[in-house]
Coordinates of C-alpha atoms in Angstrom, one line a residue:
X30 CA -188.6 -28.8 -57.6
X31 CA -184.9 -28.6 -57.7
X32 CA -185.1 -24.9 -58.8
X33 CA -187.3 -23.9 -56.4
X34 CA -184.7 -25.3 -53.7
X35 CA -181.7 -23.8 -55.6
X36 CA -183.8 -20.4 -55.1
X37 CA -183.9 -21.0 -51.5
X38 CA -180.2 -22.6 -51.1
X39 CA -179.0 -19.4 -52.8
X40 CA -180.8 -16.6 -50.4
X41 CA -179.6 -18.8 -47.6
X42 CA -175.8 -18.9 -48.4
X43 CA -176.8 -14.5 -48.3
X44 CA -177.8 -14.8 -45.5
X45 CA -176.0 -13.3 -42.9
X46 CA -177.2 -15.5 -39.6
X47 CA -177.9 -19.8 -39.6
X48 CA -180.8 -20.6 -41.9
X49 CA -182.3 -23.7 -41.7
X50 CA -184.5 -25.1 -44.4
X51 CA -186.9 -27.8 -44.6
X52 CA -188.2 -29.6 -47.3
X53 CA -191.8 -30.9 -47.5
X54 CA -190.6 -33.3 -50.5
X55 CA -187.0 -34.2 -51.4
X56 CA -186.0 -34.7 -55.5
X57 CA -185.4 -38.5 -54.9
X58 CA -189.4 -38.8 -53.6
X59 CA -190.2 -38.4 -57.6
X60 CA -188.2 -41.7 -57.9
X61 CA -190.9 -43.8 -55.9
X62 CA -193.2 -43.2 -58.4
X63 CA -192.3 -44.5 -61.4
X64 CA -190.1 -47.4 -62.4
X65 CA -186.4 -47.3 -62.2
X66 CA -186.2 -47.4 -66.1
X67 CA -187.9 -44.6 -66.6
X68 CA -186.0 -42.6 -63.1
X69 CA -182.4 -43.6 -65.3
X70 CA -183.5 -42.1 -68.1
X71 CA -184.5 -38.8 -66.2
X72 CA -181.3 -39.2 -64.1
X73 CA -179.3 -39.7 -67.5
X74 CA -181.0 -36.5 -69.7
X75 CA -180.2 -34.2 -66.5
X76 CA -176.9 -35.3 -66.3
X77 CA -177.4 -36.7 -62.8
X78 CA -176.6 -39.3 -60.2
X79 CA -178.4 -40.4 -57.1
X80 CA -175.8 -39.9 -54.8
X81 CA -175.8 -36.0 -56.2
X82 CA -179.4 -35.4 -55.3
X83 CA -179.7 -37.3 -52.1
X84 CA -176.3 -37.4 -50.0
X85 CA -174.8 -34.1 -50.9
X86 CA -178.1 -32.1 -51.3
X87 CA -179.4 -33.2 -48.4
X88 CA -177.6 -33.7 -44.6
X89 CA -181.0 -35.3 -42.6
X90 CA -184.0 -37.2 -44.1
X91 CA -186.6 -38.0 -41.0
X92 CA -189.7 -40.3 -43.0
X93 CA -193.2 -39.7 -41.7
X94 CA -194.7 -42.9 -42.1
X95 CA -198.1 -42.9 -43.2
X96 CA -200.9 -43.4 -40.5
X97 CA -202.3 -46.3 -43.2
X98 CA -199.6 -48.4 -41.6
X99 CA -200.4 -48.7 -37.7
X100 CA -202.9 -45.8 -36.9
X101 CA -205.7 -46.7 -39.4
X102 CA -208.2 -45.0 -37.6
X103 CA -206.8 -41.7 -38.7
X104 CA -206.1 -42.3 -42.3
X105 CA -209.0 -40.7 -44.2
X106 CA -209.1 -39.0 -47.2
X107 CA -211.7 -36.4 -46.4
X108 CA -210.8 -33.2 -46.3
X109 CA -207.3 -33.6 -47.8
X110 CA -207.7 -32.2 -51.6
X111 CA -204.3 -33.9 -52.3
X112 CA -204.6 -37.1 -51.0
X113 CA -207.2 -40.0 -52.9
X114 CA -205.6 -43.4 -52.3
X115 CA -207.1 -45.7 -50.5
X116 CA -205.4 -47.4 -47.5
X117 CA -203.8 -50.4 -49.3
X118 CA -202.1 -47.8 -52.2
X119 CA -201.1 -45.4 -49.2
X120 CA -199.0 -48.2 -47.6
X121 CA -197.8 -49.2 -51.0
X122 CA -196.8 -45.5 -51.7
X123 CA -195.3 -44.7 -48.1
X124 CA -193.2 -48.2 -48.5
X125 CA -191.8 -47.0 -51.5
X126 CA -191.3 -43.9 -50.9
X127 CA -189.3 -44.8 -47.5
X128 CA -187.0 -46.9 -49.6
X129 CA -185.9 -44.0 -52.3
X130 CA -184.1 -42.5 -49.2
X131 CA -182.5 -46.0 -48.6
X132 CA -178.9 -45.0 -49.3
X133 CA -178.6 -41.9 -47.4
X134 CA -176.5 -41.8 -44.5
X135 CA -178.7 -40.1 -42.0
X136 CA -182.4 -41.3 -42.2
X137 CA -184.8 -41.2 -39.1
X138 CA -187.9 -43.3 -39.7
X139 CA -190.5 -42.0 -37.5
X140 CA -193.8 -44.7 -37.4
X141 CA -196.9 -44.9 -35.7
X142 CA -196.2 -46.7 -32.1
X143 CA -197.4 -43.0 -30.1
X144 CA -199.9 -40.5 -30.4
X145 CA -199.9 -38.0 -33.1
X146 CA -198.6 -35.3 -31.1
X147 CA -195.3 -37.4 -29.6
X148 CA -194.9 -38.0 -34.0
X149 CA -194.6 -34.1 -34.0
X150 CA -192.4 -33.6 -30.5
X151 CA -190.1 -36.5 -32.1
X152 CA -189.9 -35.1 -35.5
X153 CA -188.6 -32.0 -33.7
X154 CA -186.4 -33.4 -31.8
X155 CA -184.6 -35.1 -34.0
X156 CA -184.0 -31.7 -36.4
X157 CA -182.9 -29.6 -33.2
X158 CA -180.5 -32.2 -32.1
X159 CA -179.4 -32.9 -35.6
X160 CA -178.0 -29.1 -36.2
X161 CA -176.9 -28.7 -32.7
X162 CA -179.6 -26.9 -30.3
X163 CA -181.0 -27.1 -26.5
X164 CA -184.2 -26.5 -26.8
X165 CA -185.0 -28.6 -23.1
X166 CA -187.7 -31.1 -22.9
X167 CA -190.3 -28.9 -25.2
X168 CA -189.9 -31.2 -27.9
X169 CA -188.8 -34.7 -26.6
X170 CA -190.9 -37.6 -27.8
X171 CA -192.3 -38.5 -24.2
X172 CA -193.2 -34.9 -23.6
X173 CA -196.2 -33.8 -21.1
X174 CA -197.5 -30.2 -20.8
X175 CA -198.2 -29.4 -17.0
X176 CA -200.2 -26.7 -15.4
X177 CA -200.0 -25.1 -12.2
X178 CA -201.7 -21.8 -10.1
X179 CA -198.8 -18.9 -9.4
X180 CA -200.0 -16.8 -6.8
X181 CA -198.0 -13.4 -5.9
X182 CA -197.0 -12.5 -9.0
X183 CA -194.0 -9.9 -8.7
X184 CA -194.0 -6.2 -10.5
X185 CA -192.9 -6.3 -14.3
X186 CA -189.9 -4.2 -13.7
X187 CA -188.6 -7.3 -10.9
X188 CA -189.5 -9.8 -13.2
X189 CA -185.7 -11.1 -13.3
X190 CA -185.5 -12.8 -16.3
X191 CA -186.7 -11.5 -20.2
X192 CA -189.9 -12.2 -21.2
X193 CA -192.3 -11.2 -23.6
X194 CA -195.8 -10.3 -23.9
X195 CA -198.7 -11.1 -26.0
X196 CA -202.0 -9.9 -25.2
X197 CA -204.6 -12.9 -26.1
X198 CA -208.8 -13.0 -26.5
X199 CA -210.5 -16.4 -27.2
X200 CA -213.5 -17.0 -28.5
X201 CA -215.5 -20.0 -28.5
X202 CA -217.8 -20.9 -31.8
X203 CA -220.8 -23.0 -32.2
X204 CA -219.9 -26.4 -33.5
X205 CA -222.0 -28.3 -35.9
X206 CA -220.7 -31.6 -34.7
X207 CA -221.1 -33.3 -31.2
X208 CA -218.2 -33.1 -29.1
X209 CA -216.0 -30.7 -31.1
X210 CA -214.3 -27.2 -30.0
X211 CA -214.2 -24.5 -31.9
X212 CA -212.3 -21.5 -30.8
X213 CA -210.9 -18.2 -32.5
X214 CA -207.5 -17.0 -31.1
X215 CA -206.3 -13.0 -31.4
X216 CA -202.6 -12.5 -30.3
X217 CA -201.6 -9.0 -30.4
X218 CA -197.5 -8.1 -30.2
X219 CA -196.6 -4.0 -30.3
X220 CA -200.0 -3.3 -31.8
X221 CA -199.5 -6.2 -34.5
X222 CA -202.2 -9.3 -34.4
X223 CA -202.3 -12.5 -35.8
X224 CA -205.2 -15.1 -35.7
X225 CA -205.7 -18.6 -35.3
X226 CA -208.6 -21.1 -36.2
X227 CA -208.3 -24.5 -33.5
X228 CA -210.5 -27.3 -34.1
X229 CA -210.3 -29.8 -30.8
X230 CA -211.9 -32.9 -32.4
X231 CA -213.4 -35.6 -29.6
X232 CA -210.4 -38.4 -28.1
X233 CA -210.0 -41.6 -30.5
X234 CA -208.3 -44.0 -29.0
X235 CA -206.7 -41.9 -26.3
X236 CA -205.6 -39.4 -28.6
X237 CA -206.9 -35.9 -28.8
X238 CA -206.5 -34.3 -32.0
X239 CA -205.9 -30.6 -32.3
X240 CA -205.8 -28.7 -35.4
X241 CA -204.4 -25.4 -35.9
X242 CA -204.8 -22.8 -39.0
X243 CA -203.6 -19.3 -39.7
X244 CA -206.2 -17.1 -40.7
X245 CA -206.5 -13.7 -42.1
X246 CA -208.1 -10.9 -40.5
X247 CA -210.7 -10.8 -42.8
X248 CA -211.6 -15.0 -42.3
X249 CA -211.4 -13.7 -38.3
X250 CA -214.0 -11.1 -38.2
X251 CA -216.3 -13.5 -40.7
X252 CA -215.6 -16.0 -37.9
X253 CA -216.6 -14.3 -34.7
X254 CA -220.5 -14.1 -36.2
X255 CA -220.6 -17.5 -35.5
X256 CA -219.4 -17.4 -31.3
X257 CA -221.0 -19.2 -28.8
X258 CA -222.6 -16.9 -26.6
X259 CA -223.2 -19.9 -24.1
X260 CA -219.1 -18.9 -23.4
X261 CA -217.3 -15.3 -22.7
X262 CA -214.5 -14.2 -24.3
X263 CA -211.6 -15.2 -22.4
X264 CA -208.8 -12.2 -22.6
X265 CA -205.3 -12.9 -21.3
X266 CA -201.9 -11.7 -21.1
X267 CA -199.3 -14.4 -22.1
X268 CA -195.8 -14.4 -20.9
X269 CA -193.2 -16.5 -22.5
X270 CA -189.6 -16.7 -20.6
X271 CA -186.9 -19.4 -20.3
X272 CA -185.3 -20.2 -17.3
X273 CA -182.5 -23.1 -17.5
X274 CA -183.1 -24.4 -21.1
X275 CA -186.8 -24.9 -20.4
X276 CA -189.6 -22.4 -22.1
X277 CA -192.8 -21.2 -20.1
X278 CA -195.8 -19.5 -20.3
X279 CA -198.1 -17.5 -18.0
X280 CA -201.4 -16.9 -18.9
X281 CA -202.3 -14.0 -16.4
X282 CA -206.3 -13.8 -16.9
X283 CA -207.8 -10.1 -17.7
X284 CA -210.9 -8.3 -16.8
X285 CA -214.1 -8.7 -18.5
X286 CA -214.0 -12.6 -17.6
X287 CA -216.5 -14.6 -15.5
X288 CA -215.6 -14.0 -11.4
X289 CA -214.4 -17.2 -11.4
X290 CA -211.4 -16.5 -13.3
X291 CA -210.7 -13.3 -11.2
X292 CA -207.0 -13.1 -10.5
X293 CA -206.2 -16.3 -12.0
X294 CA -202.2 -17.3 -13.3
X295 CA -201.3 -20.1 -14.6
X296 CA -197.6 -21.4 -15.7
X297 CA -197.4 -23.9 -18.2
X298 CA -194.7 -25.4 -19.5
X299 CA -193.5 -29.1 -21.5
X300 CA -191.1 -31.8 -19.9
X301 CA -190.4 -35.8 -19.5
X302 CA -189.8 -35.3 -15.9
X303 CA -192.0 -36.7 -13.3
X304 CA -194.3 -34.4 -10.8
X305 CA -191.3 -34.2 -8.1
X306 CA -188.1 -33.4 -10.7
X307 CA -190.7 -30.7 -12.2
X308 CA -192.0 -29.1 -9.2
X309 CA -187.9 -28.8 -8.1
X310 CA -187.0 -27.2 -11.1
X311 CA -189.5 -24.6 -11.6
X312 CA -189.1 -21.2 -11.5
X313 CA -187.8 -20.0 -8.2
X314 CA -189.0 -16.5 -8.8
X315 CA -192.5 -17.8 -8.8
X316 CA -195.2 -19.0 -6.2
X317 CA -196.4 -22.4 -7.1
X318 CA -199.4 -22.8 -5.1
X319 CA -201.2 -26.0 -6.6
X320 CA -200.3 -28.6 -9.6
X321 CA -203.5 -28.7 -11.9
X322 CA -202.5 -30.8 -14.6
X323 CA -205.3 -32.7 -16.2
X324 CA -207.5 -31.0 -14.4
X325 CA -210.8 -29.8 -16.1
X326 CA -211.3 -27.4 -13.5
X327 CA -208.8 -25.4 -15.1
X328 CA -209.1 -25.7 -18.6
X329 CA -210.0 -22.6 -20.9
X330 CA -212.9 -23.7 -22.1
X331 CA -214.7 -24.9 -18.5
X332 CA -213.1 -21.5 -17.6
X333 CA -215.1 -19.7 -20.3
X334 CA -218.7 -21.3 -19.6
X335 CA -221.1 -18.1 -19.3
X336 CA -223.1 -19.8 -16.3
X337 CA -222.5 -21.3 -13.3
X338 CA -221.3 -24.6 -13.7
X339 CA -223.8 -26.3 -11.6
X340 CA -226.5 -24.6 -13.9
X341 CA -224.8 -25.8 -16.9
X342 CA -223.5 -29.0 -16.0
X343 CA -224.4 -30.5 -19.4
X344 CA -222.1 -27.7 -20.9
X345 CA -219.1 -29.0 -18.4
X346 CA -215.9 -30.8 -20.9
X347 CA -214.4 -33.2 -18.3
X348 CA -213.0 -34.9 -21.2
X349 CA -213.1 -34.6 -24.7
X350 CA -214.7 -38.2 -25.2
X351 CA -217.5 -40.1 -25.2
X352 CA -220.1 -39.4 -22.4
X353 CA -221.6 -42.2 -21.2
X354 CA -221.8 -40.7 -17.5
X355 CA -225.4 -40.4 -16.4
X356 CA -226.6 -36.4 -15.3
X357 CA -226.3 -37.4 -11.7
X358 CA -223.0 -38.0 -12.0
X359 CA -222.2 -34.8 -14.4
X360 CA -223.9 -32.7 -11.6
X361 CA -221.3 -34.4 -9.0
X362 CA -218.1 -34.1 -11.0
X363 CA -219.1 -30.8 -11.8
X364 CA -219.7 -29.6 -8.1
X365 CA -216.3 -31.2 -6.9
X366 CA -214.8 -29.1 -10.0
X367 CA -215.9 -25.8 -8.2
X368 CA -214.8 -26.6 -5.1
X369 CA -211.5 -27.6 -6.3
X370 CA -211.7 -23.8 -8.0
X371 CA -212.5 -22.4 -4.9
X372 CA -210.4 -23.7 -2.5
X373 CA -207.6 -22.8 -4.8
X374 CA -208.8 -19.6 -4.5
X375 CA -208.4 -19.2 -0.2
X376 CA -205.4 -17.7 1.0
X377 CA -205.2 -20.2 3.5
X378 CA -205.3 -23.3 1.5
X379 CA -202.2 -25.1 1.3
X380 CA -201.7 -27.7 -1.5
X381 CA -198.6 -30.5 -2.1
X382 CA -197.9 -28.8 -5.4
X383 CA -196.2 -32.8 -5.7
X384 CA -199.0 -34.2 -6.6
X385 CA -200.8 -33.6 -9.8
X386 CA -204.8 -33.9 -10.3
X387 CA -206.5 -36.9 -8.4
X388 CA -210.4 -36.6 -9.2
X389 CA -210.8 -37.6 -5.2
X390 CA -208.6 -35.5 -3.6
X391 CA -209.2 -33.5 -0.3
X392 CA -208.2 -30.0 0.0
X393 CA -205.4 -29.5 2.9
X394 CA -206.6 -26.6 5.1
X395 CA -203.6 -24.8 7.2
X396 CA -205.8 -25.8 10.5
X397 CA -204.4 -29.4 9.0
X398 CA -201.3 -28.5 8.8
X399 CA -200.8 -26.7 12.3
X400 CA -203.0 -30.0 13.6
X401 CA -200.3 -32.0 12.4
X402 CA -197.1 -30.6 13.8

C-alpha cells in the first residue's frame, strides 16, 4: 500500500499544476485489524512510528461510517464481492477502524443521521473546503437540485458567459424488478463519447438510491438490445456554465423526441437556498418562466413515455415508491400532469417562478393578471 502511494506522491510533486489525491484506505486502516502486538512488531521491522504514517503522510482523514451503524436498511452484502460480515462484525470493524485515525489532528467523522446522497455532498464538502475551493452550494450537506422551464433562449454567439457542450441520448431498459429504472447514457464531447449505466432503485425510507457505472463502448452496444421500446430515446444538448460560484446545466431537448418535449429547456442547478434567494440569483441572461422542482411532469423518464400519458397511465413514475394509489386516481394525477405540461407550454401563461411544485396548483392565465390590476 505504501508503495503504491509513494508512486503516486512522486508523479504528483512532477507535476506541474495542484494535484490532489485521495486515498480509498490509509496505512494506519491495516492497524484495526489485528492486535497492537502484532501492529508493534510490523511498526518495529519497518522502522516505523505511528505519528510517521498518519500525521505527516496524511493532512485530512474524513471516516465513512458504516451504514450497519444507523442506516440498517441499507447494509447488505449482496452484490459487494468484498464485503461478507455480517451487521454485528461491520459495526465492530467500522468502530475500530474509526479509532486507528484517533490521533490525527484533522478527522471528520461523517455518520448516518441524512440520506445517502447529503453523506456524499458532505464528504465533498469537507475536502473542497479543506484545500481551499469555492465550489458554491453544489456540494453542501443540505443541498437540493431545482428545476425550472427557460424560454427564449438567446443565440450561442450572445451566450455571455463560457459554457460547454455535451450532446446527450438516453435510453431506457427493461427492468427485471418492479419499480426500478434502468437507463443507458451516451455523452459525446468533440466527437469523443463516454457511457454510463444508472440504476434508480425504488425510495426506502425517503431515500432514493441512484447508482452510477462507467461502461465501455462495447458493455453499451450489448446494453441497448435490451431498451424499452414502451420509451423513446431522449436526445439533448447539455450546457454546463457558472455564473457567481454556482454551476448549471441546460438540457435543451432535440428532435426525434415525443411532441411533447418539442422545444423544451430546462436549467438545473444545486443549492441550500430557499425558492425566493434561488429564483433572485439565477441567471439574469436567462428567462425563467416556471419552477418545476419535484415535479413528475418534468422528469426524463415521464418525458420519455412512447404514448400518451393518459393511455399509459400505469406507465406514469409519480414517485419512485410504493403504489398503493388506486387506477382512478393514477388516471387523475396523470391528466393534471399534462395540463401542467401544457400550460407551460402557452405563450401567455404566466407562472410565480416563487413557488416550487404544489400537486393542486392552478395555472395563472395573463387574463388573471390584467383582471387583477
Amino acid at each position: 500500500m505504501m508503495a503504491l502511494e509513494d508512486t503516486y506522491f512522486s508523479m504528483a510533486e512532477k507535476c506541474a499544476q495542484n494535484v490532489l489525491i485521495i486515498a480509498d484506505r490509509g496505512t494506519m486502516d491495516a492497524s484495526a485489524f489485528i492486535s497492537r502486538e502484532a501492529w508493534e512488531k510490523i511498526l518495529t521491522k519497518l522502522n516505523l512510528e505511528d505519528i510517521e504514517i498518519s500525521d505527516n503522510r496524511y493532512n485530512h482523514i474524513v471516516h465513512m461510517q458504516s451504514a450497519a451503524i444507523g442506516a440498517e436498511k441499507f447494509y447488505t452484502t449482496e452484490d459487494h464481492a468484498a464485503r461478507f460480515e455480517g451487521i454485528e462484525l461491520a459495526r465492530e470493524r467500522d468502530n475500530s477502524a474509526m479509532e486507528a485515525w484517533r490521533d490525527h489532528p484533522y478527522v471528520d467523522i461523517i455518520d448516518n443521521r441524512s440520506d445517502f446522497d447529503s453523506k456524499i455532498n458532505r464528504l465533498i464538502d469537507l475536502v473542497v473546503k479543506r484545500i481551499g475551493i469555492n465550489v458554491g452550494d453544489r456540494f453542501s450537506a443540505n443541498s437540493r437540485k431545482v428545476k425550472f422551464v427557460i424560454t427564449g433562449m438567446c443565440p450561442d454567439s450572445d451566450f455571455p458567459v463560457k459554457f460547454t457542450d455535451f450532446q446527450v441520448v438516453h435510453h431506457y431498459l427493461h427492468s427485471a424488478q418492479k419499480g426500478f429504472q434502468t437507463r443507458l447514457r451516451k455523452r459525446v464531447k468533440n466527437g469523443r463519447a463516454t457511457y454510463t449505466f444508472t440504476v434508480r432503485k425504488p425510495e426506502l425510507q425517503g431515500q432514493t438510491v441512484e447508482v452510477k457505472q462507467p461502461i465501455s463502448q462495447r458493455d453499451y452496444s450489448n446494453l441497448l438490445a435490451h431498451r424499452d421500446d414502451n420509451h423513446l430515446p431522449v436526445f439533448k444538448t447539455r450546457r454546463s456554465f457558472l455564473y457567481e460560484n454556482q454551476q448549471y446545466q441546460l438540457d435543451i431537448y432535440r428532435p426525434p423526441c415525443h411532441s411533447r418535449c418539442q422545444g423544451l429547456v430546462l436549467l438545473e442547478t444545486f443549492t441550500t437556498s430557499n425558492d425566493d434567494e434561488v429564483v433572485d440569483s439565477l441567471p439574469p441572461f436567462l428567462k425563467v418562466k416556471k419552477n418545476v422542482t419535484g415535479d413528475p411532469a418534468f422528469s426524463m423518464y415521464n418525458l420519455s413515455i412512447r404514448s400518451d400519458w393518459e393511455d399509459s397511465a400505469e406507465q406514469f413514475c409519480h414517485k419512485l415508491s410504493s403504489d398503493d394509489e388506486s387506477e382512478d386516481e393514477n388516471v387523475s394525477e396523470v391528466r393534471k400532469a399534462q395540463e401542467r405540461l401544457v400550460h407551460v407550454s402557452e405563450e401567455n401563461t404566466v407562472f410565480d417562478v416563487r413557488k416550487s411544485y404544489d400537486r393542486n396548483e392552478r395555472p395563472v392565465s395573463e387574463s388573471d393578471i390584467v383582471g387583477s390590476l
